[in-house]
Amino acid sequence: MSKFIHFNGKILPADAPLVSAGNRGLRYGDGLFETMRVVNGRIVLQDLHFDRLFHGLSVLQFQCPPLFTPQYLADAILALCHKMAIHQAARVRLNIVRGNGGLYDPENHAPQVIMEAWPLDVPPGLHENGLVIDIYDQARKHFDVLANIKSNNYLPYVLAALYAKQHRLNDCLLLNTEGRICDATIANVFWIKDSRLFTPPLSEAGVGGVMRRYLVENTAGQYPVHEEPLTPGMLEQADELFLTNAIQGIKWVGRYKEKAYGNKLTSLLYDQYIKRLWV
């Protein structure tokens, strides 16, 4: 399969040089990214992705031209998938950076766009054996305007992912500056206690995940999500634990330290709310 990328409105070979050494995305992490699942020519949870993206662009004070719209980006994503002959399922990474310049003198504030796409073979499931996770506590997330956006400055998650790989874990949970759990390296966290569903509020400094938002908004009638702070000690008391993101949907956690979890309600949530997204 030929490999291509999208760069500022053009589809180019994947190995084409794109940015200079003066790019602010390289220098300062000045940008945002979205990772999306495309299924049969449809971007799963498209509106939620672009709502988060454009909120982040506003927070970072990008100046978007009139034609830079969610529809423009959606059309470009599907065009890239078509060019790469990915007709069933794809993982797409949309990266937006500000461009060249120093810290005080950017050449402009317009977004530069880089898109990549990879084929996906099968719809994701719950993870048959359950994830094995732990907590990474060497980098803490702050309660600030950047906490909920998917910025290119992703170092706490990078370090947590390295820790997970070194210790043969499937993922790691991250803490905020108060020592409470905010999210995981590539996912939001939910827990179940006495058949009640919980997740940390975004005020706890986690990324505002689109799958998290989808569940909060769509399970309210049957399984309302209670947004409450989560401490490491509470993990030992939970009955079930699962992680969510836009590519994998729900992944249940089988073990945290010596604590083992079931997945009865997690499986019901997956069957009722997630499976239909992959069709």
PDB file of C-alpha atoms in Angstrom:
ATOM      1  CA  MET A   1       0.000   0.000   0.000  1.00  0.00           C
ATOM      2  CA  SER A   2       1.342   3.429  -0.960  1.00  0.00           C
ATOM      3  CA  LYS A   3       1.730   5.810   1.941  1.00  0.00           C
ATOM      4  CA  PHE A   4       0.651   9.438   1.797  1.00  0.00           C
ATOM      5  CA  ILE A   5       0.056  12.366   4.109  1.00  0.00           C
ATOM      6  CA  HIS A   6      -2.016  15.516   3.899  1.00  0.00           C
ATOM      7  CA  PHE A   7      -0.136  18.769   4.411  1.00  0.00           C
ATOM      8  CA  ASN A   8      -1.893  22.132   4.158  1.00  0.00           C
ATOM      9  CA  GLY A   9      -4.372  21.045   1.509  1.00  0.00           C
ATOM     10  CA  LYS A  10      -2.030  18.816  -0.526  1.00  0.00           C
ATOM     11  CA  ILE A  11      -1.612  15.047  -0.495  1.00  0.00           C
ATOM     12  CA  LEU A  12       2.085  14.206  -0.573  1.00  0.00           C
ATOM     13  CA  PRO A  13       4.269  11.090  -0.270  1.00  0.00           C
ATOM     14  CA  ALA A  14       4.607  10.127   3.390  1.00  0.00           C
ATOM     15  CA  ASP A  15       8.370  10.775   3.382  1.00  0.00           C
ATOM     16  CA  ALA A  16       8.098  14.300   1.980  1.00  0.00           C
ATOM     17  CA  PRO A  17       9.842  16.971   4.124  1.00  0.00           C
ATOM     18  CA  LEU A  18       7.253  19.215   5.749  1.00  0.00           C
ATOM     19  CA  VAL A  19       8.477  21.691   8.348  1.00  0.00           C
ATOM     20  CA  SER A  20      11.620  23.698   9.032  1.00  0.00           C
ATOM     21  CA  ALA A  21      13.740  23.766  12.171  1.00  0.00           C
ATOM     22  CA  GLY A  22      11.969  26.996  13.091  1.00  0.00           C
ATOM     23  CA  ASN A  23       8.554  25.376  13.363  1.00  0.00           C
ATOM     24  CA  ARG A  24       6.867  26.337  16.630  1.00  0.00           C
ATOM     25  CA  GLY A  25       5.327  22.886  16.930  1.00  0.00           C
ATOM     26  CA  LEU A  26       8.855  21.447  17.143  1.00  0.00           C
ATOM     27  CA  ARG A  27      10.243  24.261  19.270  1.00  0.00           C
ATOM     28  CA  TYR A  28       7.478  24.690  21.804  1.00  0.00           C
ATOM     29  CA  GLY A  29       4.839  22.014  21.257  1.00  0.00           C
ATOM     30  CA  ASP A  30       2.672  24.845  19.910  1.00  0.00           C
ATOM     31  CA  GLY A  31      -0.242  22.923  18.485  1.00  0.00           C
ATOM     32  CA  LEU A  32      -2.987  20.351  18.916  1.00  0.00           C
ATOM     33  CA  PHE A  33      -3.827  16.892  17.663  1.00  0.00           C
ATOM     34  CA  GLU A  34      -6.845  14.640  17.254  1.00  0.00           C
ATOM     35  CA  THR A  35      -6.841  10.889  16.736  1.00  0.00           C
ATOM     36  CA  MET A  36      -9.981   9.645  15.009  1.00  0.00           C
ATOM     37  CA  ARG A  37     -11.443   6.359  13.830  1.00  0.00           C
ATOM     38  CA  VAL A  38     -12.911   6.298  10.330  1.00  0.00           C
ATOM     39  CA  VAL A  39     -15.356   3.484   9.510  1.00  0.00           C
ATOM     40  CA  ASN A  40     -16.784   2.949   6.015  1.00  0.00           C
ATOM     41  CA  GLY A  41     -16.275   6.573   4.998  1.00  0.00           C
ATOM     42  CA  ARG A  42     -17.585   8.002   8.262  1.00  0.00           C
ATOM     43  CA  ILE A  43     -15.608   9.710  11.031  1.00  0.00           C
ATOM     44  CA  VAL A  44     -16.808   8.181  14.288  1.00  0.00           C
ATOM     45  CA  LEU A  45     -18.006  10.886  16.715  1.00  0.00           C
ATOM     46  CA  GLN A  46     -17.033  13.521  14.175  1.00  0.00           C
ATOM     47  CA  ASP A  47     -18.893  16.431  15.788  1.00  0.00           C
ATOM     48  CA  LEU A  48     -17.345  15.739  19.203  1.00  0.00           C
ATOM     49  CA  HIS A  49     -13.836  15.588  17.728  1.00  0.00           C
ATOM     50  CA  PHE A  50     -14.161  18.885  15.911  1.00  0.00           C
ATOM     51  CA  ASP A  51     -15.870  20.557  18.851  1.00  0.00           C
ATOM     52  CA  ARG A  52     -12.860  19.697  21.022  1.00  0.00           C
ATOM     53  CA  LEU A  53     -10.381  20.642  18.302  1.00  0.00           C
ATOM     54  CA  PHE A  54     -11.833  24.087  17.614  1.00  0.00           C
ATOM     55  CA  HIS A  55     -12.170  24.770  21.325  1.00  0.00           C
ATOM     56  CA  GLY A  56      -8.479  23.988  21.658  1.00  0.00           C
ATOM     57  CA  LEU A  57      -7.612  26.232  18.717  1.00  0.00           C
ATOM     58  CA  SER A  58      -9.470  29.052  20.456  1.00  0.00           C
ATOM     59  CA  VAL A  59      -7.647  28.417  23.742  1.00  0.00           C
ATOM     60  CA  LEU A  60      -4.293  28.539  21.924  1.00  0.00           C
ATOM     61  CA  GLN A  61      -5.366  31.684  20.027  1.00  0.00           C
ATOM     62  CA  PHE A  62      -5.002  30.331  16.511  1.00  0.00           C
ATOM     63  CA  GLN A  63      -6.463  32.550  13.802  1.00  0.00           C
ATOM     64  CA  CYS A  64      -8.429  30.284  11.480  1.00  0.00           C
ATOM     65  CA  PRO A  65      -9.292  31.512   7.960  1.00  0.00           C
ATOM     66  CA  PRO A  66     -12.976  31.416   6.962  1.00  0.00           C
ATOM     67  CA  LEU A  67     -12.633  28.229   4.921  1.00  0.00           C
ATOM     68  CA  PHE A  68     -10.911  26.367   7.757  1.00  0.00           C
ATOM     69  CA  THR A  69     -14.013  24.570   8.990  1.00  0.00           C
ATOM     70  CA  PRO A  70     -14.906  21.138  10.404  1.00  0.00           C
ATOM     71  CA  GLN A  71     -16.319  20.196   6.999  1.00  0.00           C
ATOM     72  CA  TYR A  72     -13.070  21.146   5.249  1.00  0.00           C
ATOM     73  CA  LEU A  73     -11.097  18.945   7.658  1.00  0.00           C
ATOM     74  CA  ALA A  74     -13.568  16.067   7.382  1.00  0.00           C
ATOM     75  CA  ASP A  75     -13.411  16.152   3.576  1.00  0.00           C
ATOM     76  CA  ALA A  76      -9.604  16.185   3.711  1.00  0.00           C
ATOM     77  CA  ILE A  77      -9.535  13.188   6.076  1.00  0.00           C
ATOM     78  CA  LEU A  78     -11.781  11.117   3.836  1.00  0.00           C
ATOM     79  CA  ALA A  79      -9.800  12.155   0.737  1.00  0.00           C
ATOM     80  CA  LEU A  80      -6.581  10.946   2.370  1.00  0.00           C
ATOM     81  CA  CYS A  81      -8.186   7.606   3.288  1.00  0.00           C
ATOM     82  CA  HIS A  82      -9.418   7.243  -0.293  1.00  0.00           C
ATOM     83  CA  LYS A  83      -5.973   8.055  -1.703  1.00  0.00           C
ATOM     84  CA  MET A  84      -4.471   5.357   0.508  1.00  0.00           C
ATOM     85  CA  ALA A  85      -7.202   2.873  -0.505  1.00  0.00           C
ATOM     86  CA  ILE A  86      -8.410   2.442   3.073  1.00  0.00           C
ATOM     87  CA  HIS A  87     -12.055   1.632   2.503  1.00  0.00           C
ATOM     88  CA  GLN A  88     -13.193  -0.010   5.734  1.00  0.00           C
ATOM     89  CA  ALA A  89     -11.529   1.229   8.917  1.00  0.00           C
ATOM     90  CA  ALA A  90      -8.722   3.713   9.529  1.00  0.00           C
ATOM     91  CA  ARG A  91      -6.933   5.457  12.335  1.00  0.00           C
ATOM     92  CA  VAL A  92      -6.323   9.101  11.421  1.00  0.00           C
ATOM     93  CA  ARG A  93      -4.060  11.514  13.264  1.00  0.00           C
ATOM     94  CA  LEU A  94      -4.747  15.188  12.624  1.00  0.00           C
ATOM     95  CA  ASN A  95      -1.969  17.475  13.839  1.00  0.00           C
ATOM     96  CA  ILE A  96      -2.216  21.274  13.777  1.00  0.00           C
ATOM     97  CA  VAL A  97       0.747  23.562  14.495  1.00  0.00           C
ATOM     98  CA  ARG A  98       1.174  27.319  14.337  1.00  0.00           C
ATOM     99  CA  GLY A  99       4.143  27.488  11.967  1.00  0.00           C
ATOM    100  CA  ASN A 100       7.533  29.159  12.203  1.00  0.00           C
ATOM    101  CA  GLY A 101       8.827  31.827  14.566  1.00  0.00           C
ATOM    102  CA  GLY A 102      10.250  32.571  17.974  1.00  0.00           C
ATOM    103  CA  LEU A 103       8.317  32.583  21.217  1.00  0.00           C
ATOM    104  CA  TYR A 104       7.372  36.270  20.896  1.00  0.00           C
ATOM    105  CA  ASP A 105       7.321  36.588  17.117  1.00  0.00           C
ATOM    106  CA  PRO A 106       5.350  33.931  15.257  1.00  0.00           C
ATOM    107  CA  GLU A 107       5.255  34.537  11.527  1.00  0.00           C
ATOM    108  CA  ASN A 108       1.474  34.120  11.687  1.00  0.00           C
ATOM    109  CA  HIS A 109      -1.208  32.473  13.808  1.00  0.00           C
ATOM    110  CA  ALA A 110      -2.841  30.467  11.008  1.00  0.00           C
ATOM    111  CA  PRO A 111      -3.045  26.692  11.470  1.00  0.00           C
ATOM    112  CA  GLN A 112      -0.781  24.355   9.537  1.00  0.00           C
ATOM    113  CA  VAL A 113      -2.328  20.924   9.041  1.00  0.00           C
ATOM    114  CA  ILE A 114      -0.670  17.502   8.917  1.00  0.00           C
ATOM    115  CA  MET A 115      -2.796  14.363   8.554  1.00  0.00           C
ATOM    116  CA  GLU A 116      -1.710  10.730   8.653  1.00  0.00           C
ATOM    117  CA  ALA A 117      -3.795   7.571   8.190  1.00  0.00           C
ATOM    118  CA  TRP A 118      -3.294   3.867   8.925  1.00  0.00           C
ATOM    119  CA  PRO A 119      -5.603   0.922   8.154  1.00  0.00           C
ATOM    120  CA  LEU A 120      -7.301  -0.924  11.007  1.00  0.00           C
ATOM    121  CA  ASP A 121      -8.173  -4.586  10.592  1.00  0.00           C
ATOM    122  CA  VAL A 122     -10.878  -5.533  13.063  1.00  0.00           C
ATOM    123  CA  PRO A 123     -13.322  -3.663  15.310  1.00  0.00           C
ATOM    124  CA  PRO A 124     -11.906  -3.237  18.802  1.00  0.00           C
ATOM    125  CA  GLY A 125     -13.229  -5.333  21.644  1.00  0.00           C
ATOM    126  CA  LEU A 126     -13.032  -5.124  25.412  1.00  0.00           C
ATOM    127  CA  HIS A 127      -9.533  -6.699  25.626  1.00  0.00           C
ATOM    128  CA  GLU A 128     -10.020 -10.363  26.344  1.00  0.00           C
ATOM    129  CA  ASN A 129      -7.843 -10.721  29.443  1.00  0.00           C
ATOM    130  CA  GLY A 130      -8.271  -7.246  30.898  1.00  0.00           C
ATOM    131  CA  LEU A 131      -5.607  -4.551  30.997  1.00  0.00           C
ATOM    132  CA  VAL A 132      -2.913  -4.545  33.647  1.00  0.00           C
ATOM    133  CA  ILE A 133      -2.266  -0.992  34.846  1.00  0.00           C
ATOM    134  CA  ASP A 134      -0.549   1.034  37.541  1.00  0.00           C
ATOM    135  CA  ILE A 135      -0.044   4.679  38.480  1.00  0.00           C
ATOM    136  CA  TYR A 136       2.763   6.881  37.171  1.00  0.00           C
ATOM    137  CA  ASP A 137       3.414   9.599  39.745  1.00  0.00           C
ATOM    138  CA  GLN A 138       6.583  11.370  38.564  1.00  0.00           C
ATOM    139  CA  ALA A 139       4.805  14.004  36.437  1.00  0.00           C
ATOM    140  CA  ARG A 140       1.632  15.695  37.686  1.00  0.00           C
ATOM    141  CA  LYS A 141      -0.995  17.507  35.638  1.00  0.00           C
ATOM    142  CA  HIS A 142      -1.948  21.052  36.576  1.00  0.00           C
ATOM    143  CA  PHE A 143      -5.428  22.536  36.880  1.00  0.00           C
ATOM    144  CA  ASP A 144      -5.151  25.148  34.117  1.00  0.00           C
ATOM    145  CA  VAL A 145      -6.576  26.238  30.779  1.00  0.00           C
ATOM    146  CA  LEU A 146      -4.471  23.639  28.955  1.00  0.00           C
ATOM    147  CA  ALA A 147      -5.485  20.628  31.046  1.00  0.00           C
ATOM    148  CA  ASN A 148      -8.458  19.439  28.977  1.00  0.00           C
ATOM    149  CA  ILE A 149      -7.149  20.033  25.430  1.00  0.00           C
ATOM    150  CA  LYS A 150      -5.033  17.616  23.370  1.00  0.00           C
ATOM    151  CA  SER A 151      -1.978  19.795  23.038  1.00  0.00           C
ATOM    152  CA  ASN A 152       1.251  18.740  21.323  1.00  0.00           C
ATOM    153  CA  ASN A 153       2.974  19.306  24.662  1.00  0.00           C
ATOM    154  CA  TYR A 154       2.306  15.748  25.843  1.00  0.00           C
ATOM    155  CA  LEU A 155       5.322  15.033  28.018  1.00  0.00           C
ATOM    156  CA  PRO A 156       3.550  13.700  31.165  1.00  0.00           C
ATOM    157  CA  TYR A 157       1.841  11.087  28.986  1.00  0.00           C
ATOM    158  CA  VAL A 158       5.053  10.284  27.110  1.00  0.00           C
ATOM    159  CA  LEU A 159       6.843   9.548  30.376  1.00  0.00           C
ATOM    160  CA  ALA A 160       3.924   7.514  31.705  1.00  0.00           C
ATOM    161  CA  ALA A 161       3.841   5.445  28.510  1.00  0.00           C
ATOM    162  CA  LEU A 162       7.584   4.788  28.761  1.00  0.00           C
ATOM    163  CA  TYR A 163       7.091   3.693  32.368  1.00  0.00           C
ATOM    164  CA  ALA A 164       4.265   1.360  31.340  1.00  0.00           C
ATOM    165  CA  LYS A 165       6.380  -0.254  28.620  1.00  0.00           C
ATOM    166  CA  GLN A 166       9.390  -0.654  30.921  1.00  0.00           C
ATOM    167  CA  HIS A 167       7.239  -2.361  33.554  1.00  0.00           C
ATOM    168  CA  ARG A 168       5.230  -4.511  31.112  1.00  0.00           C
ATOM    169  CA  LEU A 169       1.984  -2.736  31.798  1.00  0.00           C
ATOM    170  CA  ASN A 170      -0.816  -2.044  29.333  1.00  0.00           C
ATOM    171  CA  ASP A 171      -1.322   1.530  30.542  1.00  0.00           C
ATOM    172  CA  CYS A 172      -0.698   3.909  33.409  1.00  0.00           C
ATOM    173  CA  LEU A 173      -2.946   6.339  35.242  1.00  0.00           C
ATOM    174  CA  LEU A 174      -1.723   9.889  35.787  1.00  0.00           C
ATOM    175  CA  LEU A 175      -2.175  12.122  38.812  1.00  0.00           C
ATOM    176  CA  ASN A 176      -2.946  15.812  39.142  1.00  0.00           C
ATOM    177  CA  THR A 177      -1.015  18.101  41.478  1.00  0.00           C
ATOM    178  CA  GLU A 178      -3.342  17.147  44.349  1.00  0.00           C
ATOM    179  CA  GLY A 179      -2.477  13.464  43.989  1.00  0.00           C
ATOM    180  CA  ARG A 180      -5.832  12.448  42.507  1.00  0.00           C
ATOM    181  CA  ILE A 181      -6.255  10.465  39.285  1.00  0.00           C
ATOM    182  CA  CYS A 182      -7.069  12.526  36.209  1.00  0.00           C
ATOM    183  CA  ASP A 183      -6.760  10.098  33.270  1.00  0.00           C
ATOM    184  CA  ALA A 184      -4.489   7.532  31.583  1.00  0.00           C
ATOM    185  CA  THR A 185      -1.812   7.837  28.906  1.00  0.00           C
ATOM    186  CA  ILE A 186      -4.216   7.567  25.967  1.00  0.00           C
ATOM    187  CA  ALA A 187      -7.594   7.285  27.657  1.00  0.00           C
ATOM    188  CA  ASN A 188     -10.053   8.520  30.227  1.00  0.00           C
ATOM    189  CA  VAL A 189     -10.862   6.401  33.250  1.00  0.00           C
ATOM    190  CA  PHE A 190     -14.227   5.157  34.543  1.00  0.00           C
ATOM    191  CA  TRP A 191     -14.999   2.995  37.549  1.00  0.00           C
ATOM    192  CA  ILE A 192     -18.019   1.094  38.782  1.00  0.00           C
ATOM    193  CA  LYS A 193     -18.975   0.731  42.425  1.00  0.00           C
ATOM    194  CA  ASP A 194     -22.232  -0.896  43.617  1.00  0.00           C
ATOM    195  CA  SER A 195     -23.564  -0.829  40.016  1.00  0.00           C
ATOM    196  CA  ARG A 196     -23.017   2.952  39.784  1.00  0.00           C
ATOM    197  CA  LEU A 197     -20.843   4.463  37.061  1.00  0.00           C
ATOM    198  CA  PHE A 198     -18.230   7.142  37.844  1.00  0.00           C
ATOM    199  CA  THR A 199     -15.555   9.209  36.105  1.00  0.00           C
ATOM    200  CA  PRO A 200     -13.368  12.097  37.321  1.00  0.00           C
ATOM    201  CA  PRO A 201     -14.743  15.534  36.349  1.00  0.00           C
ATOM    202  CA  LEU A 202     -12.696  17.489  33.816  1.00  0.00           C
ATOM    203  CA  SER A 203     -11.875  19.927  36.609  1.00  0.00           C
ATOM    204  CA  GLU A 204      -9.495  17.193  37.842  1.00  0.00           C
ATOM    205  CA  ALA A 205      -7.181  18.081  34.886  1.00  0.00           C
ATOM    206  CA  GLY A 206      -7.802  15.152  32.536  1.00  0.00           C
ATOM    207  CA  VAL A 207      -8.057  15.489  28.772  1.00  0.00           C
ATOM    208  CA  GLY A 208     -11.620  16.019  27.589  1.00  0.00           C
ATOM    209  CA  GLY A 209     -11.972  12.723  25.715  1.00  0.00           C
ATOM    210  CA  VAL A 210     -14.597  12.381  23.014  1.00  0.00           C
ATOM    211  CA  MET A 211     -15.505   8.812  24.026  1.00  0.00           C
ATOM    212  CA  ARG A 212     -15.782   9.989  27.615  1.00  0.00           C
ATOM    213  CA  ARG A 213     -18.175  12.746  26.521  1.00  0.00           C
ATOM    214  CA  TYR A 214     -20.149  10.319  24.356  1.00  0.00           C
ATOM    215  CA  LEU A 215     -20.737   7.988  27.299  1.00  0.00           C
ATOM    216  CA  VAL A 216     -21.573  10.789  29.726  1.00  0.00           C
ATOM    217  CA  GLU A 217     -24.144  12.204  27.303  1.00  0.00           C
ATOM    218  CA  ASN A 218     -25.661   8.926  26.083  1.00  0.00           C
ATOM    219  CA  THR A 219     -25.841   6.695  29.155  1.00  0.00           C
ATOM    220  CA  ALA A 220     -27.709   9.216  31.313  1.00  0.00           C
ATOM    221  CA  GLY A 221     -31.093   7.495  31.029  1.00  0.00           C
ATOM    222  CA  GLN A 222     -30.039   3.982  32.068  1.00  0.00           C
ATOM    223  CA  TYR A 223     -26.524   4.312  33.530  1.00  0.00           C
ATOM    224  CA  PRO A 224     -25.984   7.926  34.638  1.00  0.00           C
ATOM    225  CA  VAL A 225     -22.322   8.848  35.020  1.00  0.00           C
ATOM    226  CA  HIS A 226     -21.440  10.443  38.352  1.00  0.00           C
ATOM    227  CA  GLU A 227     -18.507  12.828  38.028  1.00  0.00           C
ATOM    228  CA  GLU A 228     -16.476  12.581  41.225  1.00  0.00           C
ATOM    229  CA  PRO A 229     -12.771  12.861  42.144  1.00  0.00           C
ATOM    230  CA  LEU A 230     -10.867   9.578  42.149  1.00  0.00           C
ATOM    231  CA  THR A 231      -8.055   8.829  44.584  1.00  0.00           C
ATOM    232  CA  PRO A 232      -5.604   5.919  44.274  1.00  0.00           C
ATOM    233  CA  GLY A 233      -7.116   4.384  47.394  1.00  0.00           C
ATOM    234  CA  MET A 234     -10.562   4.292  45.792  1.00  0.00           C
ATOM    235  CA  LEU A 235      -9.247   1.999  43.053  1.00  0.00           C
ATOM    236  CA  GLU A 236      -8.957  -0.751  45.650  1.00  0.00           C
ATOM    237  CA  GLN A 237     -12.677  -0.412  46.450  1.00  0.00           C
ATOM    238  CA  ALA A 238     -14.020  -0.355  42.877  1.00  0.00           C
ATOM    239  CA  ASP A 239     -15.870  -3.351  41.449  1.00  0.00           C
ATOM    240  CA  GLU A 240     -14.937  -2.633  37.820  1.00  0.00           C
ATOM    241  CA  LEU A 241     -12.548  -0.287  36.051  1.00  0.00           C
ATOM    242  CA  PHE A 242     -12.308   0.615  32.371  1.00  0.00           C
ATOM    243  CA  LEU A 243     -10.579   3.065  30.040  1.00  0.00           C
ATOM    244  CA  THR A 244     -12.046   4.868  27.026  1.00  0.00           C
ATOM    245  CA  ASN A 245     -10.734   6.517  23.886  1.00  0.00           C
ATOM    246  CA  ALA A 246     -11.906   7.213  20.363  1.00  0.00           C
ATOM    247  CA  ILE A 247      -9.929   4.435  18.684  1.00  0.00           C
ATOM    248  CA  GLN A 248     -10.565   1.530  21.058  1.00  0.00           C
ATOM    249  CA  GLY A 249     -13.891   2.514  22.625  1.00  0.00           C
ATOM    250  CA  ILE A 250     -13.875   0.724  25.991  1.00  0.00           C
ATOM    251  CA  LYS A 251     -11.017  -1.401  27.347  1.00  0.00           C
ATOM    252  CA  TRP A 252     -11.698  -3.108  30.669  1.00  0.00           C
ATOM    253  CA  VAL A 253      -9.034  -3.236  33.330  1.00  0.00           C
ATOM    254  CA  GLY A 254      -8.408  -6.676  34.762  1.00  0.00           C
ATOM    255  CA  ARG A 255      -5.848  -5.756  37.415  1.00  0.00           C
ATOM    256  CA  TYR A 256      -4.374  -2.781  39.264  1.00  0.00           C
ATOM    257  CA  LYS A 257      -1.549  -3.860  41.591  1.00  0.00           C
ATOM    258  CA  GLU A 258      -3.078  -6.783  43.517  1.00  0.00           C
ATOM    259  CA  LYS A 259      -6.671  -5.754  42.865  1.00  0.00           C
ATOM    260  CA  ALA A 260      -8.605  -7.817  40.289  1.00  0.00           C
ATOM    261  CA  TYR A 261     -11.732  -6.491  38.565  1.00  0.00           C
ATOM    262  CA  GLY A 262     -14.719  -8.039  36.854  1.00  0.00           C
ATOM    263  CA  ASN A 263     -16.360  -6.707  33.698  1.00  0.00           C
ATOM    264  CA  LYS A 264     -20.082  -7.515  33.930  1.00  0.00           C
ATOM    265  CA  LEU A 265     -21.442  -3.965  33.633  1.00  0.00           C
ATOM    266  CA  THR A 266     -18.500  -2.890  31.478  1.00  0.00           C
ATOM    267  CA  SER A 267     -19.464  -5.572  28.937  1.00  0.00           C
ATOM    268  CA  LEU A 268     -23.073  -4.381  28.936  1.00  0.00           C
ATOM    269  CA  LEU A 269     -21.940  -0.811  28.301  1.00  0.00           C
ATOM    270  CA  TYR A 270     -19.729  -1.971  25.439  1.00  0.00           C
ATOM    271  CA  ASP A 271     -22.512  -4.004  23.834  1.00  0.00           C
ATOM    272  CA  GLN A 272     -25.129  -1.294  24.243  1.00  0.00           C
ATOM    273  CA  TYR A 273     -23.212   1.883  23.454  1.00  0.00           C
ATOM    274  CA  ILE A 274     -19.902   1.102  21.725  1.00  0.00           C
ATOM    275  CA  LYS A 275     -20.448  -1.737  19.244  1.00  0.00           C
ATOM    276  CA  ARG A 276     -22.825   0.327  17.154  1.00  0.00           C
ATOM    277  CA  LEU A 277     -20.137   2.942  16.558  1.00  0.00           C
ATOM    278  CA  TRP A 278     -17.985   0.500  14.569  1.00  0.00           C
ATOM    279  CA  VAL A 279     -20.666  -0.409  11.993  1.00  0.00           C
TER     280      VAL A 279
END
